[in-house]
Structures are given as C-alpha cells and as structure tokens.
mmCIF file of C-alpha atoms in Angstrom:
data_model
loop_
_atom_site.group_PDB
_atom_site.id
_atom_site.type_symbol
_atom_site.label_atom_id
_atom_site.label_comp_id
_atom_site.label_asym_id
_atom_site.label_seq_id
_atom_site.Cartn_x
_atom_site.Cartn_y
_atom_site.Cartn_z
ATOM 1 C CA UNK T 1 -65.408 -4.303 -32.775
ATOM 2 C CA UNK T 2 -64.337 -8.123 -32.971
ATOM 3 C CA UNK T 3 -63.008 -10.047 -30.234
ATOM 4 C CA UNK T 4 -60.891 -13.012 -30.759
ATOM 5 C CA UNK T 5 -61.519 -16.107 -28.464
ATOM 6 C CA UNK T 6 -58.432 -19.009 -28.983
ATOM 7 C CA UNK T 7 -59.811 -22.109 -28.105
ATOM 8 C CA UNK T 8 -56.820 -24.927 -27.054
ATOM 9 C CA UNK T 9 -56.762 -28.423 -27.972
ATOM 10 C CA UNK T 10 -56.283 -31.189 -25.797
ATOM 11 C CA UNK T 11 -52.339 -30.434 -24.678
ATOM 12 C CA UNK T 12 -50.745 -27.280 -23.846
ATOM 13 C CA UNK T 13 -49.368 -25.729 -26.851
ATOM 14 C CA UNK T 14 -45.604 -24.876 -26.670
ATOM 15 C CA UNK T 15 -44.210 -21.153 -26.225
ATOM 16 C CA UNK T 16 -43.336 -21.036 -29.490
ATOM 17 C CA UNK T 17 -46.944 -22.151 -30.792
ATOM 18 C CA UNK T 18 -48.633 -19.828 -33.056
ATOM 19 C CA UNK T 19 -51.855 -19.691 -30.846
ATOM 20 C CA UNK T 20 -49.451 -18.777 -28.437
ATOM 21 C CA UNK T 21 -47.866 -16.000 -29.905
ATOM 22 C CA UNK T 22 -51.132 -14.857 -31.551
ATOM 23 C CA UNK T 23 -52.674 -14.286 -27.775
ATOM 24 C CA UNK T 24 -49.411 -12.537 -26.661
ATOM 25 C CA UNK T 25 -49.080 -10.377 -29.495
ATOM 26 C CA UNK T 26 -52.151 -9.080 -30.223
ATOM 27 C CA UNK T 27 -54.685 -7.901 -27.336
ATOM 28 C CA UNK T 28 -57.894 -8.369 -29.109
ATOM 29 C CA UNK T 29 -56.740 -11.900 -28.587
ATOM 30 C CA UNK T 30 -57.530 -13.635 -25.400
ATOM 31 C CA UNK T 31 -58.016 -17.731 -24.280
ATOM 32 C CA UNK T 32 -61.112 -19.632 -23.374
ATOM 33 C CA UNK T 33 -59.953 -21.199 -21.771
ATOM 34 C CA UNK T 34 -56.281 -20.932 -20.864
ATOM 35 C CA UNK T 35 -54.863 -24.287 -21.687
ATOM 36 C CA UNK T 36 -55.376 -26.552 -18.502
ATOM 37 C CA UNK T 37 -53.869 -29.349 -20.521
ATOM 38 C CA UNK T 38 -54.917 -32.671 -20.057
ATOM 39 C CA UNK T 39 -57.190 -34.544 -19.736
ATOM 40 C CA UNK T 40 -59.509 -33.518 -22.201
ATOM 41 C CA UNK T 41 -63.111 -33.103 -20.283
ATOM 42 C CA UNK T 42 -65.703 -31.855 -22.671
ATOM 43 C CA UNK T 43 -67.986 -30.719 -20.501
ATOM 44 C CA UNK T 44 -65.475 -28.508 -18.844
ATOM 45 C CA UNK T 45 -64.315 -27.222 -21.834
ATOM 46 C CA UNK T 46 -67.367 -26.105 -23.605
ATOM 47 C CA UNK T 47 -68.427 -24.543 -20.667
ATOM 48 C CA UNK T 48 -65.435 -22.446 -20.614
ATOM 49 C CA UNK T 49 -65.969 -21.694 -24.076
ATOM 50 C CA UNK T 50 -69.260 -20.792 -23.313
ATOM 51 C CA UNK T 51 -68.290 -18.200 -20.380
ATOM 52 C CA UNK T 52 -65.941 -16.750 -22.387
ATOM 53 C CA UNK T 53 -68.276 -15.879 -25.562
ATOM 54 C CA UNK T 54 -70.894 -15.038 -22.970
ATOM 55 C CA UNK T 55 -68.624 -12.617 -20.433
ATOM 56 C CA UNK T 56 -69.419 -9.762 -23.609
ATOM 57 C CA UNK T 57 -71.932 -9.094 -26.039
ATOM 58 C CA UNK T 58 -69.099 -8.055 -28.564
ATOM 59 C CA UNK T 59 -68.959 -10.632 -31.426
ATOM 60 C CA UNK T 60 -66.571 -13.010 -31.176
ATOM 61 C CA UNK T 61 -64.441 -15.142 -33.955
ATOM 62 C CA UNK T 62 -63.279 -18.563 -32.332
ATOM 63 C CA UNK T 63 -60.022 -20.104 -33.180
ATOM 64 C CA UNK T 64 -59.406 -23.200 -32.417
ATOM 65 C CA UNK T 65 -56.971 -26.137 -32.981
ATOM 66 C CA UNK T 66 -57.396 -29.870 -32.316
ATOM 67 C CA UNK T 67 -59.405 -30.862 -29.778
ATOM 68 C CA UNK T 68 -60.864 -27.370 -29.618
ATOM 69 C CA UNK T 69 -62.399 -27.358 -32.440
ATOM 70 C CA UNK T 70 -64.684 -30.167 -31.444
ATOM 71 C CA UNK T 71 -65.519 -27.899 -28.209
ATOM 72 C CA UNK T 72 -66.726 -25.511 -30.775
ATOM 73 C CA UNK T 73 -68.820 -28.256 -32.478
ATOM 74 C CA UNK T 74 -70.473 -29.174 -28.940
ATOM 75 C CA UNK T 75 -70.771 -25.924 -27.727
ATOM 76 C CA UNK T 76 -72.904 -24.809 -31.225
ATOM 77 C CA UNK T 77 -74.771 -27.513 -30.778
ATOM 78 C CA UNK T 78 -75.909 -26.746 -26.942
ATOM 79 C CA UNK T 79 -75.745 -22.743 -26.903
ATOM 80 C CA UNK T 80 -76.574 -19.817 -28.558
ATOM 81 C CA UNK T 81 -74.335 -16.570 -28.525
ATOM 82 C CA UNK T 82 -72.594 -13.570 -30.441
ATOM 83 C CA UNK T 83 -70.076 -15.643 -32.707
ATOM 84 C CA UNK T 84 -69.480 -14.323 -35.914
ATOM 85 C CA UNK T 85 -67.400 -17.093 -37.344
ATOM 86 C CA UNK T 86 -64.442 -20.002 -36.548
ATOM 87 C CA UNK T 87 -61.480 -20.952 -38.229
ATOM 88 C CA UNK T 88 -61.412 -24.728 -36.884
ATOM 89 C CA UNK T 89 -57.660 -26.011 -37.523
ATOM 90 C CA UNK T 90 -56.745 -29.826 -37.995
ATOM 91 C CA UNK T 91 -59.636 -31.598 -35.950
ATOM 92 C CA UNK T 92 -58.806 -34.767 -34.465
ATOM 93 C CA UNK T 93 -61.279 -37.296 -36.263
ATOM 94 C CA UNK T 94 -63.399 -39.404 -34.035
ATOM 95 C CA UNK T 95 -65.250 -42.232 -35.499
ATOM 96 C CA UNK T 96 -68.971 -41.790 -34.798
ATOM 97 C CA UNK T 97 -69.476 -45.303 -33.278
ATOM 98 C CA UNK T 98 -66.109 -45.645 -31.397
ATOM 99 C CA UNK T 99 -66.061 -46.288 -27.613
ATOM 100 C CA UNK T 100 -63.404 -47.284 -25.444
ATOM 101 C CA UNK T 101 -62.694 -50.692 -23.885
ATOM 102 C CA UNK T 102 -64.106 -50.291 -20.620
ATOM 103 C CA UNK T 103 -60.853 -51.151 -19.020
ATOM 104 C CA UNK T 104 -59.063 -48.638 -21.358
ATOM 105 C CA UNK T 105 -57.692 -45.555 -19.408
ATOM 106 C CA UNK T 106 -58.458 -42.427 -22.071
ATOM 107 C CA UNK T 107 -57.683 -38.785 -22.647
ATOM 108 C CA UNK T 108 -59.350 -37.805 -25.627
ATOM 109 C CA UNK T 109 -62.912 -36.721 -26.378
ATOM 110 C CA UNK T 110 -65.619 -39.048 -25.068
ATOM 111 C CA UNK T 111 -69.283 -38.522 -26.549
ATOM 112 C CA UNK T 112 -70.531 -37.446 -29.741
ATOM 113 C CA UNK T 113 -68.808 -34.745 -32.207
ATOM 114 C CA UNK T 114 -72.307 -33.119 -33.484
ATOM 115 C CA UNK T 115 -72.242 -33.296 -37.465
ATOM 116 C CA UNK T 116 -74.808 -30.860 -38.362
ATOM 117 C CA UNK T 117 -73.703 -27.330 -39.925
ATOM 118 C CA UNK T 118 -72.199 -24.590 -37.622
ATOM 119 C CA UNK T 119 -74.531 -21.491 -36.920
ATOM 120 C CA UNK T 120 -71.976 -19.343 -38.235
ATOM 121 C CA UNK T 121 -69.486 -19.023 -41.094
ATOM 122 C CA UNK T 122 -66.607 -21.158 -40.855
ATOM 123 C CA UNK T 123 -62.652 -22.532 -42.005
ATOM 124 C CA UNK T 124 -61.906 -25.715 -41.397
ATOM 125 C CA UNK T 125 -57.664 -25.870 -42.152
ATOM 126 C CA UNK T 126 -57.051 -29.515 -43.250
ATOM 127 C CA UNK T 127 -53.710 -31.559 -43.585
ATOM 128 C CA UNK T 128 -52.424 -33.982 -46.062
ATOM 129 C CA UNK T 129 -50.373 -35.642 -43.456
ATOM 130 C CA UNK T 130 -51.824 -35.175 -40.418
ATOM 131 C CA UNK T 131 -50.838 -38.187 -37.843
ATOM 132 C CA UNK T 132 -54.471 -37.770 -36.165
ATOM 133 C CA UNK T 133 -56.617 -37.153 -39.234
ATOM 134 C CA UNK T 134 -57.083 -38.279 -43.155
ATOM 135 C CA UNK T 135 -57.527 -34.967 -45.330
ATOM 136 C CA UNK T 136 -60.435 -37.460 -46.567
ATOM 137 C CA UNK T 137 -61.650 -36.844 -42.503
ATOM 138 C CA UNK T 138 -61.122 -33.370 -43.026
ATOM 139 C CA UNK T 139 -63.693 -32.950 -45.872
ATOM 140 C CA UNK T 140 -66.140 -34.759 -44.192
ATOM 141 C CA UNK T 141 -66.293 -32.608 -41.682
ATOM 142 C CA UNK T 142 -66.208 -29.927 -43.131
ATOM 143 C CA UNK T 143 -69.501 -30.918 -45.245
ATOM 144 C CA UNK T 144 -71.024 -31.670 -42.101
ATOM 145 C CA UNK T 145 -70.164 -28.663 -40.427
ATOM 146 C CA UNK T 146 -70.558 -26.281 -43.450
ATOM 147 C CA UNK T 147 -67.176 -24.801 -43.662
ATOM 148 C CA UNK T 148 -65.015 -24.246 -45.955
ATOM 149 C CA UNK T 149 -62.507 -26.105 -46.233
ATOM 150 C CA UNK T 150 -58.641 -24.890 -46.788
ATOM 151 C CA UNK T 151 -55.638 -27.218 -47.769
ATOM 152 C CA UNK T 152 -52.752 -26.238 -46.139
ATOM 153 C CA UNK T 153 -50.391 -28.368 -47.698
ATOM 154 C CA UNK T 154 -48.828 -31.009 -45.719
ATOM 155 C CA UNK T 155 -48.327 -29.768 -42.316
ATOM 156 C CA UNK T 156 -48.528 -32.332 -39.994
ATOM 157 C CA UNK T 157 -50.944 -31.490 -37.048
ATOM 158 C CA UNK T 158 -50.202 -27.718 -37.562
ATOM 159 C CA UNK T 159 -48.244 -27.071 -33.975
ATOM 160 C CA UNK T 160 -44.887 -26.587 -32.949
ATOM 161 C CA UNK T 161 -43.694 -30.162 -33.584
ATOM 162 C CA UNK T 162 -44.336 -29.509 -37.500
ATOM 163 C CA UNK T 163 -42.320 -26.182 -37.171
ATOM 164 C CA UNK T 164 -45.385 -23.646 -36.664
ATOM 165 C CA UNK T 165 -44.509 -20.859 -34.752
ATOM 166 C CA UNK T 166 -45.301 -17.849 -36.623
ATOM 167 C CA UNK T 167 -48.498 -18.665 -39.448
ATOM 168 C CA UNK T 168 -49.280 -16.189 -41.558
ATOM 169 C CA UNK T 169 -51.332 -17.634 -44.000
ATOM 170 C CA UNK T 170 -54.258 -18.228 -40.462
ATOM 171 C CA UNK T 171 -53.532 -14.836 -39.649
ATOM 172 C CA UNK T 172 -54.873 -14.351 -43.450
ATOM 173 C CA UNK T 173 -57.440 -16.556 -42.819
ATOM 174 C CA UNK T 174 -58.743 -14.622 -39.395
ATOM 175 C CA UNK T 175 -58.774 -11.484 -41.285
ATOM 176 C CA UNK T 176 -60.781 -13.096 -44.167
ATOM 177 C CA UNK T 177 -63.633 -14.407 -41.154
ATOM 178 C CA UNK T 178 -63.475 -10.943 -39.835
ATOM 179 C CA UNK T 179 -64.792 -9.485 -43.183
ATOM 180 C CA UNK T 180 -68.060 -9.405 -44.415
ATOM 181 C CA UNK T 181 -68.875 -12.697 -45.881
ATOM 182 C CA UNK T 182 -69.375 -12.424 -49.362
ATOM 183 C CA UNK T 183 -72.447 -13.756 -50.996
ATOM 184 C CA UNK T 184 -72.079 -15.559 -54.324
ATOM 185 C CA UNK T 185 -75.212 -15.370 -56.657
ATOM 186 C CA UNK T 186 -75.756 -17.935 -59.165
ATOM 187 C CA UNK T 187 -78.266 -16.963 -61.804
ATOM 188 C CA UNK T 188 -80.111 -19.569 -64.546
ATOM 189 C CA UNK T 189 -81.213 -18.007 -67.771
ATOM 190 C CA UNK T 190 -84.893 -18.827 -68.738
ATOM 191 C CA UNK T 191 -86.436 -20.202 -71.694
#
C-alpha cells in the first residue's frame, strides 16, 4: 500500500484547485499539512511534513506545489523516513544569495533551499511561463535535486488562476511514481 501526502504551497489553494479535488476525491489522499495559508514559516511546515510521513510506516509519495516543494527539499535534507518518491510542481525559485532588506516585511521562504539530490525518485513539473520561475530555474533544480524533469507546456504557475482544476496528465504522473522505477542499463562494447 501507498499513501499519498499533498504538501501546500505558500497560499491556500482554491476549491476548485486540483490538489484540492485530488484530496477530496480520492482517500488514499490526505494533507500535511492542511493549508494554514500564509505566512510561509519553514520550520513549521517541514515539521508538519515530517509528522505526517512519520504518523505511519506505510510509504508515502509527496505531492507538492510551490512553496511545498521546497518543504520537501528541507525536510530531505534534515530527516529520514518511508518516502518512496515526489512529484514537486512549479517551485518558486529563490536565488541562493538573496536576503531581504532588513526593513522589508516578507512572506516567502527565508533560509536556504538545499541543492543536493533528493533521497528518493522524483518529478519536478516545470513551466514555460511561470510568473515566479524561468523553465531555465526549473532545470536547475531539477539537476540539483535529481529529478526528472517534465515540461508541461505553458501553464502559468499550475493553480486555479491558470485554469487547473481537474489535471490529468499529474494524476499520470502520480501513477508513474507509484510504479516501480525502471532501471535503464547502458552497455559499452569492448575491444
């Protein structure tokens, strides 16, 4: 058995998001954590995440979009547990060496997004016209991170205010992480 963990960005997602309708319609899937909205604290959030994956030993498959996809980042960088794979959808980019003006009042992610590869297989979903991220963003981390990356087309920041509701191609994509990964062999004749 799989259990699937739907881990929400910075806002709260809009009835008709498909993260949404993907936790209401299916009961395999379940939030961690339920979207508190903002701000965005990291440290709260991972630590959600990390309850969640930890309240089972069941293997779980994260899904996450924005701003939860970089609380999957920290939290594989900080814990250990029984994930089996993430599909990571339109990350927010954060430049390595930005910090805010210390008079600057922000809601976003403070700290550093960990760049080294996930412990587990993973789909990053990248944008051609996301308002957040370059797809040029996208690849980067997803070398960093290992996964693989899929282009979606242009699709804005994949929520409701691009017209996702229903997405059937990351249902696909869930399935696909739920499989067996598939191992590719690459043989070199010799002399």
């Amino acid at each position: 058995m799989t259990r699937y963990l739907v881990v929400p960005g910075r806002g709260v997602p809009f009835p008709d998001h498909w993260s949404r309708s993907w936790v209401r319609d299916h009961p395999k899937y379940q939030w961690a954590p339920e979207p508190p909205g903002p701000p965005y604290v990291a440290a709260e959030r991972v630590a959600a995440l990390h309850a969640a994956i930890s309240a089972d030993d069941e293997p779980a498959i994260l899904v996450a979009h924005s701003a939860g996809c970089l609380t999957v980042a920290v939290w594989a960088s900080q814990h250990v547990g029984p994930v089996r794979a993430a599909l990571l959808v339109t990350p927010p980019y954060l430049d390595p060496d930005w910090t805010p003006d210390p008079h600057e009042t922000v809601d976003v992610f403070i700290g550093h997004v960990p760049r080294e590869p996930l412990p587990f297989r993973s789909i990053l979903v990248a944008s051609h016209n996301d308002p957040i991220t370059t797809f040029e963003q996208f690849e980067a981390y997803a070398r960093d991170w290992g996964s693989e990356l899929f282009d979606a087309g242009a699709v804005g920041h994949l929520d409701s205010k691009t017209g996702f509701g229903a997405w059937p191609d990351g249902e696909r994509l869930v399935r696909s992480l739920a499989q067996p990964a598939q191992v590719t062999l690459e043989y070199q004749a010799t002399a």
